[in-house]
Structures are given as structure tokens and as C-alpha cells.
Amino acid sequence: SSMMSSSNYSANIEFRTLPSKQLAIPQDLVIEKDRVEADSFLVSWQPVLIAPNTSSNGISVGGYSIYLDGIRVHQILNPYATSVSLGSKLLFNGAKQLTVRTLSLDGNLESKDSEPIKLSKNLMVQLNSAAIADEAKKKQIQQQQTVIN
């Protein structure tokens, strides 16, 4: 009979978690009123790629995923995308926060969440007011220019 006890076997097994490669996280999220689409808001970020690069930390990038309170609501299949237009019904329907993740080309990997944009009805009002004020300012400048001419 073998004198080897089972503990001799298990002694050599070493568990090592190697740092897995991570996709870069989208940075500097900004939300503003969409100037083109009615009743929509433009969410923009710094892309993790600059052409002609196609990979982030050795992982091919496929695009970006938009999350509301941890639930994916939209995907952009363009690695160089820097913004997405989202309807107010989607954004301001009780969700507390929006985050963006980088998506791998094969769709199997996502980055960690970006810093969140905190959503609220109050934010929607602020963004709408800011857009109206901005339009008014532009009109004023145009009027001043026509006076000068």
C-alpha cells in the first residue's frame, strides 16, 4: 500500500490569480440637451481608442455599452464613438445613474463602469434650461452681428 498521504498531493497546488487584461474605461462623461433630436440628451465621453488603434490593453474594442442602474439599455458598435443620443423617457424614468463601459469586439468582455452621471428630474430641468439659455445667447450674438453689418 502507498504511504503517500493525500496532503502531500495538495501541497503543490498553488492558486494564482493573474491580473486579467482589462479594457480601458470611458472617461469624462458629459450629458447635455441634444440640439438635433427633440426630447433627447447627448451623452459623450473620451474614447478609449484613437484611430488607427483598434485595441485597448491588447483587447480588440467593439464599441460601448450604456447602463442605467447597472442594466444595459444600449450598445454602440463603433470603437471610435464618443457620444450617443438617448431619449428623455429612457433617461429620466426613475433611473438613478448612467454609466458607460467599453465593449470588446467579440462582445464577451466589458470594462468596469465609468464614473456615473447622476440622473434626476432636477438634472433634466437644468439641462433644458441651459439649452434654452444657450440658444438665446446665440440669437443675441446673431442680432448683434446683423446690427454691425
mmCIF file of N, CA and C in Angstrom:
data_model
loop_
_atom_site.group_PDB
_atom_site.id
_atom_site.type_symbol
_atom_site.label_atom_id
_atom_site.label_comp_id
_atom_site.label_asym_id
_atom_site.label_seq_id
_atom_site.Cartn_x
_atom_site.Cartn_y
_atom_site.Cartn_z
ATOM 1 N N SER A 1 0.842 -1.191 0.000
ATOM 2 C CA SER A 1 0.000 0.000 0.000
ATOM 3 C C SER A 1 0.877 1.241 0.000
ATOM 4 N N SER A 2 0.426 2.282 -0.638
ATOM 5 C CA SER A 2 1.216 3.502 -0.750
ATOM 6 C C SER A 2 1.210 4.250 0.563
ATOM 7 N N MET A 3 2.383 4.779 0.933
ATOM 8 C CA MET A 3 2.483 5.528 2.175
ATOM 9 C C MET A 3 2.203 7.024 1.930
ATOM 10 N N MET A 4 1.965 7.374 0.659
ATOM 11 C CA MET A 4 1.736 8.786 0.356
ATOM 12 C C MET A 4 0.374 9.203 0.905
ATOM 13 N N SER A 5 0.354 10.231 1.727
ATOM 14 C CA SER A 5 -0.943 10.709 2.220
ATOM 15 C C SER A 5 -1.444 11.775 1.254
ATOM 16 N N SER A 6 -2.747 11.996 1.276
ATOM 17 C CA SER A 6 -3.329 12.936 0.316
ATOM 18 C C SER A 6 -2.784 14.346 0.521
ATOM 19 N N SER A 7 -2.346 14.695 1.729
ATOM 20 C CA SER A 7 -1.858 16.055 1.977
ATOM 21 C C SER A 7 -0.602 16.357 1.160
ATOM 22 N N ASN A 8 0.200 15.337 0.826
ATOM 23 C CA ASN A 8 1.386 15.566 0.011
ATOM 24 C C ASN A 8 1.018 16.080 -1.375
ATOM 25 N N TYR A 9 -0.073 15.565 -1.884
ATOM 26 C CA TYR A 9 -0.510 15.972 -3.223
ATOM 27 C C TYR A 9 -0.957 17.430 -3.234
ATOM 28 N N SER A 10 -1.787 17.792 -2.276
ATOM 29 C CA SER A 10 -2.376 19.120 -2.312
ATOM 30 C C SER A 10 -1.356 20.218 -2.012
ATOM 31 N N ALA A 11 -0.250 19.855 -1.411
ATOM 32 C CA ALA A 11 0.744 20.859 -1.033
ATOM 33 C C ALA A 11 1.292 21.614 -2.239
ATOM 34 N N ASN A 12 1.372 20.932 -3.386
ATOM 35 C CA ASN A 12 1.982 21.561 -4.557
ATOM 36 C C ASN A 12 1.034 22.423 -5.377
ATOM 37 N N ILE A 13 -0.237 22.339 -5.077
ATOM 38 C CA ILE A 13 -1.188 23.123 -5.861
ATOM 39 C C ILE A 13 -1.156 24.567 -5.370
ATOM 40 N N GLU A 14 -0.892 25.449 -6.292
ATOM 41 C CA GLU A 14 -0.801 26.864 -5.925
ATOM 42 C C GLU A 14 -1.820 27.647 -6.735
ATOM 43 N N PHE A 15 -2.677 28.370 -6.065
ATOM 44 C CA PHE A 15 -3.677 29.156 -6.782
ATOM 45 C C PHE A 15 -3.140 30.545 -7.017
ATOM 46 N N ARG A 16 -3.027 30.884 -8.276
ATOM 47 C CA ARG A 16 -2.537 32.219 -8.618
ATOM 48 C C ARG A 16 -3.572 32.893 -9.497
ATOM 49 N N THR A 17 -4.024 34.060 -9.080
ATOM 50 C CA THR A 17 -4.915 34.785 -9.984
ATOM 51 C C THR A 17 -4.045 35.815 -10.684
ATOM 52 N N LEU A 18 -3.804 35.561 -11.941
ATOM 53 C CA LEU A 18 -3.016 36.501 -12.725
ATOM 54 C C LEU A 18 -3.918 37.682 -13.062
ATOM 55 N N PRO A 19 -3.379 38.890 -13.021
ATOM 56 C CA PRO A 19 -4.224 40.030 -13.361
ATOM 57 C C PRO A 19 -4.711 39.885 -14.797
ATOM 58 N N SER A 20 -6.020 39.765 -14.954
ATOM 59 C CA SER A 20 -6.546 39.602 -16.306
ATOM 60 C C SER A 20 -6.503 40.954 -16.993
ATOM 61 N N LYS A 21 -6.401 40.916 -18.294
ATOM 62 C CA LYS A 21 -6.359 42.176 -19.048
ATOM 63 C C LYS A 21 -7.699 42.891 -18.915
ATOM 64 N N GLN A 22 -7.644 44.185 -18.774
ATOM 65 C CA GLN A 22 -8.855 44.973 -18.608
ATOM 66 C C GLN A 22 -8.974 45.970 -19.752
ATOM 67 N N LEU A 23 -10.188 46.122 -20.255
ATOM 68 C CA LEU A 23 -10.449 47.172 -21.235
ATOM 69 C C LEU A 23 -10.408 48.519 -20.517
ATOM 70 N N ALA A 24 -9.874 49.522 -21.179
ATOM 71 C CA ALA A 24 -9.858 50.863 -20.600
ATOM 72 C C ALA A 24 -11.295 51.353 -20.399
ATOM 73 N N ILE A 25 -11.482 52.170 -19.392
ATOM 74 C CA ILE A 25 -12.806 52.677 -19.027
ATOM 75 C C ILE A 25 -13.044 54.033 -19.686
ATOM 76 N N PRO A 26 -14.236 54.250 -20.273
ATOM 77 C CA PRO A 26 -14.536 55.572 -20.837
ATOM 78 C C PRO A 26 -14.443 56.657 -19.747
ATOM 79 N N GLN A 27 -13.849 57.801 -20.083
ATOM 80 C CA GLN A 27 -13.601 58.874 -19.110
ATOM 81 C C GLN A 27 -14.401 60.127 -19.466
ATOM 82 N N ASP A 28 -14.514 61.003 -18.478
ATOM 83 C CA ASP A 28 -15.061 62.366 -18.670
ATOM 84 C C ASP A 28 -16.458 62.372 -19.287
ATOM 85 N N LEU A 29 -17.388 61.663 -18.666
ATOM 86 C CA LEU A 29 -18.758 61.661 -19.177
ATOM 87 C C LEU A 29 -19.414 63.028 -19.001
ATOM 88 N N VAL A 30 -20.130 63.434 -20.030
ATOM 89 C CA VAL A 30 -20.865 64.706 -20.016
ATOM 90 C C VAL A 30 -22.254 64.439 -20.572
ATOM 91 N N ILE A 31 -23.253 65.093 -19.986
ATOM 92 C CA ILE A 31 -24.614 64.998 -20.539
ATOM 93 C C ILE A 31 -25.109 66.402 -20.841
ATOM 94 N N GLU A 32 -25.767 66.543 -21.990
ATOM 95 C CA GLU A 32 -26.338 67.841 -22.365
ATOM 96 C C GLU A 32 -27.555 67.588 -23.242
ATOM 97 N N LYS A 33 -28.321 68.621 -23.439
ATOM 98 C CA LYS A 33 -29.502 68.524 -24.300
ATOM 99 C C LYS A 33 -29.032 68.278 -25.731
ATOM 100 N N ASP A 34 -29.666 67.319 -26.394
ATOM 101 C CA ASP A 34 -29.358 67.080 -27.807
ATOM 102 C C ASP A 34 -29.954 68.223 -28.627
ATOM 103 N N ARG A 35 -29.106 68.868 -29.441
ATOM 104 C CA ARG A 35 -29.553 70.041 -30.220
ATOM 105 C C ARG A 35 -30.327 69.637 -31.468
ATOM 106 N N VAL A 36 -30.206 68.369 -31.849
ATOM 107 C CA VAL A 36 -30.818 67.925 -33.100
ATOM 108 C C VAL A 36 -32.082 67.117 -32.820
ATOM 109 N N GLU A 37 -31.936 66.081 -32.011
ATOM 110 C CA GLU A 37 -33.068 65.208 -31.697
ATOM 111 C C GLU A 37 -33.951 65.855 -30.639
ATOM 112 N N ALA A 38 -35.246 65.954 -30.924
ATOM 113 C CA ALA A 38 -36.172 66.512 -29.939
ATOM 114 C C ALA A 38 -36.298 65.546 -28.752
ATOM 115 N N ASP A 39 -36.437 66.120 -27.557
ATOM 116 C CA ASP A 39 -36.698 65.322 -26.362
ATOM 117 C C ASP A 39 -35.609 64.273 -26.104
ATOM 118 N N SER A 40 -34.376 64.613 -26.493
ATOM 119 C CA SER A 40 -33.264 63.683 -26.285
ATOM 120 C C SER A 40 -32.078 64.394 -25.652
ATOM 121 N N PHE A 41 -31.184 63.593 -25.107
ATOM 122 C CA PHE A 41 -29.992 64.120 -24.448
ATOM 123 C C PHE A 41 -28.770 63.408 -24.997
ATOM 124 N N LEU A 42 -27.709 64.174 -25.131
ATOM 125 C CA LEU A 42 -26.472 63.658 -25.692
ATOM 126 C C LEU A 42 -25.522 63.328 -24.550
ATOM 127 N N VAL A 43 -25.114 62.070 -24.484
ATOM 128 C CA VAL A 43 -24.116 61.649 -23.500
ATOM 129 C C VAL A 43 -22.809 61.458 -24.261
ATOM 130 N N SER A 44 -21.756 62.143 -23.829
ATOM 131 C CA SER A 44 -20.473 61.994 -24.522
ATOM 132 C C SER A 44 -19.369 61.624 -23.546
ATOM 133 N N TRP A 45 -18.276 61.094 -24.088
ATOM 134 C CA TRP A 45 -17.147 60.622 -23.283
ATOM 135 C C TRP A 45 -15.884 60.681 -24.115
ATOM 136 N N GLN A 46 -14.753 60.527 -23.443
ATOM 137 C CA GLN A 46 -13.469 60.414 -24.140
ATOM 138 C C GLN A 46 -13.345 58.979 -24.632
ATOM 139 N N PRO A 47 -13.115 58.773 -25.926
ATOM 140 C CA PRO A 47 -12.993 57.395 -26.417
ATOM 141 C C PRO A 47 -11.727 56.746 -25.864
ATOM 142 N N VAL A 48 -11.763 55.421 -25.740
ATOM 143 C CA VAL A 48 -10.579 54.721 -25.234
ATOM 144 C C VAL A 48 -9.585 54.470 -26.365
ATOM 145 N N LEU A 49 -10.021 54.683 -27.601
ATOM 146 C CA LEU A 49 -9.151 54.439 -28.764
ATOM 147 C C LEU A 49 -8.996 55.694 -29.591
ATOM 148 N N ILE A 50 -7.848 55.832 -30.182
ATOM 149 C CA ILE A 50 -7.662 56.858 -31.202
ATOM 150 C C ILE A 50 -7.224 56.122 -32.462
ATOM 151 N N ALA A 51 -7.934 56.360 -33.581
ATOM 152 C CA ALA A 51 -7.589 55.679 -34.831
ATOM 153 C C ALA A 51 -6.112 55.937 -35.154
ATOM 154 N N PRO A 52 -5.388 54.987 -35.722
ATOM 155 C CA PRO A 52 -5.847 53.695 -36.234
ATOM 156 C C PRO A 52 -5.801 52.557 -35.204
ATOM 157 N N ASN A 53 -5.567 52.854 -33.929
ATOM 158 C CA ASN A 53 -5.555 51.770 -32.931
ATOM 159 C C ASN A 53 -6.907 51.074 -32.884
ATOM 160 N N THR A 54 -6.879 49.753 -32.680
ATOM 161 C CA THR A 54 -8.128 49.004 -32.615
ATOM 162 C C THR A 54 -8.262 48.250 -31.301
ATOM 163 N N SER A 55 -7.193 48.288 -30.466
ATOM 164 C CA SER A 55 -7.280 47.526 -29.225
ATOM 165 C C SER A 55 -6.871 48.347 -28.009
ATOM 166 N N SER A 56 -7.421 47.951 -26.880
ATOM 167 C CA SER A 56 -7.155 48.572 -25.592
ATOM 168 C C SER A 56 -6.550 47.507 -24.688
ATOM 169 N N ASN A 57 -5.325 47.725 -24.225
ATOM 170 C CA ASN A 57 -4.619 46.724 -23.408
ATOM 171 C C ASN A 57 -4.612 45.345 -24.067
ATOM 172 N N GLY A 58 -4.467 45.344 -25.401
ATOM 173 C CA GLY A 58 -4.375 44.068 -26.125
ATOM 174 C C GLY A 58 -5.714 43.426 -26.436
ATOM 175 N N ILE A 59 -6.815 44.091 -26.087
ATOM 176 C CA ILE A 59 -8.145 43.544 -26.374
ATOM 177 C C ILE A 59 -8.787 44.383 -27.477
ATOM 178 N N SER A 60 -9.275 43.721 -28.534
ATOM 179 C CA SER A 60 -9.939 44.453 -29.614
ATOM 180 C C SER A 60 -11.238 45.069 -29.123
ATOM 181 N N VAL A 61 -11.392 46.367 -29.387
ATOM 182 C CA VAL A 61 -12.576 47.091 -28.920
ATOM 183 C C VAL A 61 -13.671 47.055 -29.980
ATOM 184 N N GLY A 62 -14.908 46.785 -29.555
ATOM 185 C CA GLY A 62 -16.034 46.740 -30.480
ATOM 186 C C GLY A 62 -16.939 47.949 -30.377
ATOM 187 N N GLY A 63 -16.944 48.589 -29.198
ATOM 188 C CA GLY A 63 -17.819 49.736 -29.002
ATOM 189 C C GLY A 63 -18.041 50.025 -27.536
ATOM 190 N N TYR A 64 -19.258 50.462 -27.223
ATOM 191 C CA TYR A 64 -19.570 50.899 -25.857
ATOM 192 C C TYR A 64 -20.965 50.443 -25.455
ATOM 193 N N SER A 65 -21.128 50.167 -24.173
ATOM 194 C CA SER A 65 -22.428 49.793 -23.616
ATOM 195 C C SER A 65 -22.877 50.881 -22.659
ATOM 196 N N ILE A 66 -24.157 51.244 -22.747
ATOM 197 C CA ILE A 66 -24.736 52.242 -21.858
ATOM 198 C C ILE A 66 -25.569 51.521 -20.806
ATOM 199 N N TYR A 67 -25.346 51.843 -19.548
ATOM 200 C CA TYR A 67 -26.067 51.220 -18.445
ATOM 201 C C TYR A 67 -26.838 52.247 -17.635
ATOM 202 N N LEU A 68 -28.061 51.885 -17.272
ATOM 203 C CA LEU A 68 -28.840 52.661 -16.309
ATOM 204 C C LEU A 68 -29.032 51.776 -15.084
ATOM 205 N N ASP A 69 -28.536 52.235 -13.950
ATOM 206 C CA ASP A 69 -28.609 51.456 -12.702
ATOM 207 C C ASP A 69 -28.147 50.013 -12.899
ATOM 208 N N GLY A 70 -27.069 49.845 -13.664
ATOM 209 C CA GLY A 70 -26.485 48.510 -13.832
ATOM 210 C C GLY A 70 -27.172 47.634 -14.863
ATOM 211 N N ILE A 71 -28.171 48.167 -15.556
ATOM 212 C CA ILE A 71 -28.860 47.397 -16.602
ATOM 213 C C ILE A 71 -28.495 47.987 -17.957
ATOM 214 N N ARG A 72 -28.043 47.111 -18.858
ATOM 215 C CA ARG A 72 -27.637 47.611 -20.179
ATOM 216 C C ARG A 72 -28.876 48.001 -20.983
ATOM 217 N N VAL A 73 -28.875 49.235 -21.473
ATOM 218 C CA VAL A 73 -30.024 49.730 -22.228
ATOM 219 C C VAL A 73 -29.676 50.049 -23.680
ATOM 220 N N HIS A 74 -28.384 50.072 -23.990
ATOM 221 C CA HIS A 74 -27.994 50.465 -25.345
ATOM 222 C C HIS A 74 -26.564 50.016 -25.628
ATOM 223 N N GLN A 75 -26.299 49.675 -26.874
ATOM 224 C CA GLN A 75 -24.932 49.360 -27.305
ATOM 225 C C GLN A 75 -24.596 50.147 -28.553
ATOM 226 N N ILE A 76 -23.376 50.642 -28.610
ATOM 227 C CA ILE A 76 -22.895 51.349 -29.795
ATOM 228 C C ILE A 76 -21.761 50.517 -30.360
ATOM 229 N N LEU A 77 -21.957 49.960 -31.544
ATOM 230 C CA LEU A 77 -20.943 49.090 -32.127
ATOM 231 C C LEU A 77 -20.010 49.902 -33.026
ATOM 232 N N ASN A 78 -19.283 50.802 -32.380
ATOM 233 C CA ASN A 78 -18.284 51.630 -33.062
ATOM 234 C C ASN A 78 -17.202 51.950 -32.037
ATOM 235 N N PRO A 79 -15.994 51.405 -32.233
ATOM 236 C CA PRO A 79 -14.938 51.598 -31.228
ATOM 237 C C PRO A 79 -14.487 53.042 -31.071
ATOM 238 N N TYR A 80 -14.799 53.889 -32.064
ATOM 239 C CA TYR A 80 -14.353 55.290 -32.000
ATOM 240 C C TYR A 80 -15.489 56.237 -31.597
ATOM 241 N N ALA A 81 -16.634 55.666 -31.226
ATOM 242 C CA ALA A 81 -17.781 56.500 -30.836
ATOM 243 C C ALA A 81 -17.411 57.361 -29.629
ATOM 244 N N THR A 82 -17.935 58.590 -29.623
ATOM 245 C CA THR A 82 -17.678 59.483 -28.490
ATOM 246 C C THR A 82 -18.975 60.001 -27.876
ATOM 247 N N SER A 83 -20.113 59.632 -28.452
ATOM 248 C CA SER A 83 -21.375 60.094 -27.885
ATOM 249 C C SER A 83 -22.537 59.241 -28.358
ATOM 250 N N VAL A 84 -23.659 59.385 -27.646
ATOM 251 C CA VAL A 84 -24.890 58.706 -28.028
ATOM 252 C C VAL A 84 -26.058 59.587 -27.591
ATOM 253 N N SER A 85 -27.101 59.600 -28.422
ATOM 254 C CA SER A 85 -28.301 60.360 -28.103
ATOM 255 C C SER A 85 -29.331 59.418 -27.494
ATOM 256 N N LEU A 86 -29.830 59.776 -26.312
ATOM 257 C CA LEU A 86 -30.796 58.927 -25.616
ATOM 258 C C LEU A 86 -32.036 59.748 -25.273
ATOM 259 N N GLY A 87 -33.197 59.134 -25.442
ATOM 260 C CA GLY A 87 -34.456 59.822 -25.190
ATOM 261 C C GLY A 87 -34.677 60.106 -23.714
ATOM 262 N N SER A 88 -35.386 61.187 -23.438
ATOM 263 C CA SER A 88 -35.638 61.570 -22.041
ATOM 264 C C SER A 88 -36.498 60.531 -21.327
ATOM 265 N N LYS A 89 -37.363 59.832 -22.080
ATOM 266 C CA LYS A 89 -38.211 58.799 -21.452
ATOM 267 C C LYS A 89 -37.357 57.665 -20.884
ATOM 268 N N LEU A 90 -36.281 57.370 -21.582
ATOM 269 C CA LEU A 90 -35.371 56.315 -21.123
ATOM 270 C C LEU A 90 -34.541 56.813 -19.938
ATOM 271 N N LEU A 91 -33.980 58.012 -20.095
ATOM 272 C CA LEU A 91 -33.047 58.533 -19.088
ATOM 273 C C LEU A 91 -33.712 58.963 -17.790
ATOM 274 N N PHE A 92 -34.849 59.642 -17.924
ATOM 275 C CA PHE A 92 -35.440 60.261 -16.743
ATOM 276 C C PHE A 92 -36.746 59.581 -16.368
ATOM 277 N N ASN A 93 -36.618 58.282 -16.147
ATOM 278 C CA ASN A 93 -37.791 57.476 -15.820
ATOM 279 C C ASN A 93 -37.565 56.750 -14.499
ATOM 280 N N GLY A 94 -36.829 57.403 -13.594
ATOM 281 C CA GLY A 94 -36.593 56.799 -12.282
ATOM 282 C C GLY A 94 -35.201 56.229 -12.086
ATOM 283 N N ALA A 95 -34.418 56.090 -13.171
ATOM 284 C CA ALA A 95 -33.046 55.581 -13.028
ATOM 285 C C ALA A 95 -32.218 56.596 -12.240
ATOM 286 N N LYS A 96 -31.337 56.101 -11.377
ATOM 287 C CA LYS A 96 -30.523 56.969 -10.524
ATOM 288 C C LYS A 96 -29.206 57.355 -11.189
ATOM 289 N N GLN A 97 -28.656 56.438 -11.989
ATOM 290 C CA GLN A 97 -27.373 56.776 -12.604
ATOM 291 C C GLN A 97 -27.126 56.080 -13.929
ATOM 292 N N LEU A 98 -26.313 56.759 -14.738
ATOM 293 C CA LEU A 98 -25.921 56.246 -16.046
ATOM 294 C C LEU A 98 -24.418 56.026 -16.045
ATOM 295 N N THR A 99 -23.994 54.885 -16.570
ATOM 296 C CA THR A 99 -22.561 54.618 -16.739
ATOM 297 C C THR A 99 -22.324 54.072 -18.145
ATOM 298 N N VAL A 100 -21.080 54.197 -18.588
ATOM 299 C CA VAL A 100 -20.685 53.672 -19.901
ATOM 300 C C VAL A 100 -19.548 52.685 -19.686
ATOM 301 N N ARG A 101 -19.589 51.592 -20.415
ATOM 302 C CA ARG A 101 -18.499 50.607 -20.384
ATOM 303 C C ARG A 101 -17.977 50.389 -21.800
ATOM 304 N N THR A 102 -16.702 50.118 -21.903
ATOM 305 C CA THR A 102 -16.106 49.742 -23.184
ATOM 306 C C THR A 102 -16.442 48.277 -23.443
ATOM 307 N N LEU A 103 -16.772 47.962 -24.686
ATOM 308 C CA LEU A 103 -17.182 46.614 -25.071
ATOM 309 C C LEU A 103 -16.127 46.010 -25.997
ATOM 310 N N SER A 104 -15.789 44.749 -25.763
ATOM 311 C CA SER A 104 -14.820 44.089 -26.650
ATOM 312 C C SER A 104 -15.479 43.721 -27.975
ATOM 313 N N LEU A 105 -14.654 43.525 -28.980
ATOM 314 C CA LEU A 105 -15.137 43.233 -30.332
ATOM 315 C C LEU A 105 -15.963 41.948 -30.358
ATOM 316 N N ASP A 106 -15.544 40.935 -29.598
ATOM 317 C CA ASP A 106 -16.294 39.664 -29.593
ATOM 318 C C ASP A 106 -17.538 39.741 -28.705
ATOM 319 N N GLY A 107 -17.695 40.856 -27.997
ATOM 320 C CA GLY A 107 -18.881 41.033 -27.168
ATOM 321 C C GLY A 107 -18.849 40.308 -25.841
ATOM 322 N N ASN A 108 -17.738 39.632 -25.546
ATOM 323 C CA ASN A 108 -17.665 38.836 -24.317
ATOM 324 C C ASN A 108 -17.137 39.598 -23.115
ATOM 325 N N LEU A 109 -16.467 40.715 -23.366
ATOM 326 C CA LEU A 109 -15.850 41.459 -22.271
ATOM 327 C C LEU A 109 -16.340 42.889 -22.242
ATOM 328 N N GLU A 110 -16.451 43.425 -21.041
ATOM 329 C CA GLU A 110 -16.730 44.845 -20.879
ATOM 330 C C GLU A 110 -15.772 45.398 -19.845
ATOM 331 N N SER A 111 -15.504 46.687 -19.959
ATOM 332 C CA SER A 111 -14.674 47.341 -18.951
ATOM 333 C C SER A 111 -15.490 47.496 -17.675
ATOM 334 N N LYS A 112 -14.837 47.986 -16.642
ATOM 335 C CA LYS A 112 -15.578 48.392 -15.443
ATOM 336 C C LYS A 112 -16.384 49.637 -15.801
ATOM 337 N N ASP A 113 -17.330 49.978 -14.928
ATOM 338 C CA ASP A 113 -18.165 51.156 -15.155
ATOM 339 C C ASP A 113 -17.354 52.442 -15.152
ATOM 340 N N SER A 114 -17.778 53.373 -16.003
ATOM 341 C CA SER A 114 -17.231 54.728 -15.952
ATOM 342 C C SER A 114 -17.717 55.385 -14.660
ATOM 343 N N GLU A 115 -17.183 56.557 -14.372
ATOM 344 C CA GLU A 115 -17.769 57.364 -13.299
ATOM 345 C C GLU A 115 -19.220 57.628 -13.694
ATOM 346 N N PRO A 116 -20.154 57.553 -12.741
ATOM 347 C CA PRO A 116 -21.556 57.700 -13.122
ATOM 348 C C PRO A 116 -21.998 59.148 -13.328
ATOM 349 N N ILE A 117 -23.000 59.307 -14.190
ATOM 350 C CA ILE A 117 -23.742 60.565 -14.252
ATOM 351 C C ILE A 117 -24.980 60.339 -13.387
ATOM 352 N N LYS A 118 -25.165 61.165 -12.377
ATOM 353 C CA LYS A 118 -26.333 61.026 -11.504
ATOM 354 C C LYS A 118 -27.547 61.645 -12.187
ATOM 355 N N LEU A 119 -28.582 60.845 -12.350
ATOM 356 C CA LEU A 119 -29.774 61.281 -13.065
ATOM 357 C C LEU A 119 -30.875 61.710 -12.097
ATOM 358 N N SER A 120 -31.609 62.741 -12.461
ATOM 359 C CA SER A 120 -32.772 63.178 -11.679
ATOM 360 C C SER A 120 -33.628 64.088 -12.538
ATOM 361 N N LYS A 121 -34.886 64.234 -12.147
ATOM 362 C CA LYS A 121 -35.779 65.155 -12.867
ATOM 363 C C LYS A 121 -35.189 66.566 -12.814
ATOM 364 N N ASN A 122 -34.562 66.887 -11.695
ATOM 365 C CA ASN A 122 -33.930 68.188 -11.497
ATOM 366 C C ASN A 122 -32.846 68.413 -12.552
ATOM 367 N N LEU A 123 -32.051 67.362 -12.815
ATOM 368 C CA LEU A 123 -30.998 67.459 -13.830
ATOM 369 C C LEU A 123 -31.626 67.744 -15.195
ATOM 370 N N MET A 124 -32.716 67.056 -15.506
ATOM 371 C CA MET A 124 -33.377 67.252 -16.798
ATOM 372 C C MET A 124 -33.814 68.711 -16.949
ATOM 373 N N VAL A 125 -34.380 69.272 -15.895
ATOM 374 C CA VAL A 125 -34.817 70.676 -15.912
ATOM 375 C C VAL A 125 -33.612 71.592 -16.140
ATOM 376 N N GLN A 126 -32.522 71.326 -15.422
ATOM 377 C CA GLN A 126 -31.299 72.137 -15.551
ATOM 378 C C GLN A 126 -30.754 72.092 -16.980
ATOM 379 N N LEU A 127 -30.707 70.890 -17.543
ATOM 380 C CA LEU A 127 -30.158 70.728 -18.897
ATOM 381 C C LEU A 127 -31.025 71.439 -19.923
ATOM 382 N N ASN A 128 -32.336 71.336 -19.754
ATOM 383 C CA ASN A 128 -33.257 72.021 -20.664
ATOM 384 C C ASN A 128 -33.096 73.534 -20.558
ATOM 385 N N SER A 129 -32.986 74.046 -19.331
ATOM 386 C CA SER A 129 -32.810 75.493 -19.120
ATOM 387 C C SER A 129 -31.503 75.971 -19.734
ATOM 388 N N ALA A 130 -30.446 75.188 -19.517
ATOM 389 C CA ALA A 130 -29.124 75.552 -20.054
ATOM 390 C C ALA A 130 -29.182 75.642 -21.574
ATOM 391 N N ALA A 131 -29.888 74.709 -22.196
ATOM 392 C CA ALA A 131 -30.002 74.682 -23.664
ATOM 393 C C ALA A 131 -30.778 75.907 -24.151
ATOM 394 N N ILE A 132 -31.852 76.262 -23.430
ATOM 395 C CA ILE A 132 -32.667 77.427 -23.818
ATOM 396 C C ILE A 132 -31.835 78.703 -23.686
ATOM 397 N N ALA A 133 -31.111 78.819 -22.576
ATOM 398 C CA ALA A 133 -30.255 79.988 -22.346
ATOM 399 C C ALA A 133 -29.197 80.108 -23.439
ATOM 400 N N ASP A 134 -28.657 78.969 -23.815
ATOM 401 C CA ASP A 134 -27.619 78.902 -24.843
ATOM 402 C C ASP A 134 -28.157 79.385 -26.189
ATOM 403 N N GLU A 135 -29.347 78.919 -26.533
ATOM 404 C CA GLU A 135 -29.991 79.332 -27.791
ATOM 405 C C GLU A 135 -30.227 80.840 -27.795
ATOM 406 N N ALA A 136 -30.709 81.359 -26.667
ATOM 407 C CA ALA A 136 -30.986 82.794 -26.547
ATOM 408 C C ALA A 136 -29.713 83.602 -26.756
ATOM 409 N N LYS A 137 -28.619 83.100 -26.173
ATOM 410 C CA LYS A 137 -27.319 83.783 -26.299
ATOM 411 C C LYS A 137 -26.894 83.811 -27.770
ATOM 412 N N LYS A 138 -27.059 82.691 -28.459
ATOM 413 C CA LYS A 138 -26.689 82.608 -29.873
ATOM 414 C C LYS A 138 -27.489 83.609 -30.699
ATOM 415 N N LYS A 139 -28.796 83.670 -30.428
ATOM 416 C CA LYS A 139 -29.667 84.602 -31.151
ATOM 417 C C LYS A 139 -29.209 86.038 -30.938
ATOM 418 N N GLN A 140 -28.850 86.339 -29.685
ATOM 419 C CA GLN A 140 -28.385 87.688 -29.335
ATOM 420 C C GLN A 140 -27.145 88.038 -30.150
ATOM 421 N N ILE A 141 -26.220 87.108 -30.193
ATOM 422 C CA ILE A 141 -24.965 87.328 -30.928
ATOM 423 C C ILE A 141 -25.279 87.551 -32.406
ATOM 424 N N GLN A 142 -26.187 86.748 -32.961
ATOM 425 C CA GLN A 142 -26.568 86.887 -34.372
ATOM 426 C C GLN A 142 -27.190 88.261 -34.631
ATOM 427 N N GLN A 143 -28.034 88.700 -33.706
ATOM 428 C CA GLN A 143 -28.673 90.013 -33.852
ATOM 429 C C GLN A 143 -27.633 91.122 -33.811
ATOM 430 N N GLN A 144 -26.681 90.994 -32.886
ATOM 431 C CA GLN A 144 -25.610 91.986 -32.778
ATOM 432 C C GLN A 144 -24.820 92.037 -34.073
ATOM 433 N N GLN A 145 -24.566 90.864 -34.638
ATOM 434 C CA GLN A 145 -23.803 90.815 -35.896
ATOM 435 C C GLN A 145 -24.558 91.496 -37.028
ATOM 436 N N THR A 146 -25.873 91.279 -37.069
ATOM 437 C CA THR A 146 -26.652 91.895 -38.156
ATOM 438 C C THR A 146 -26.686 93.415 -37.977
ATOM 439 N N VAL A 147 -26.673 93.860 -36.736
ATOM 440 C CA VAL A 147 -26.641 95.320 -36.473
ATOM 441 C C VAL A 147 -25.319 95.898 -36.979
ATOM 442 N N ILE A 148 -24.236 95.189 -36.709
ATOM 443 C CA ILE A 148 -22.903 95.667 -37.120
ATOM 444 C C ILE A 148 -22.832 95.802 -38.643
ATOM 445 N N ASN A 149 -23.376 94.784 -39.322
ATOM 446 C CA ASN A 149 -23.312 94.844 -40.780
ATOM 447 C C ASN A 149 -24.119 96.038 -41.261
#
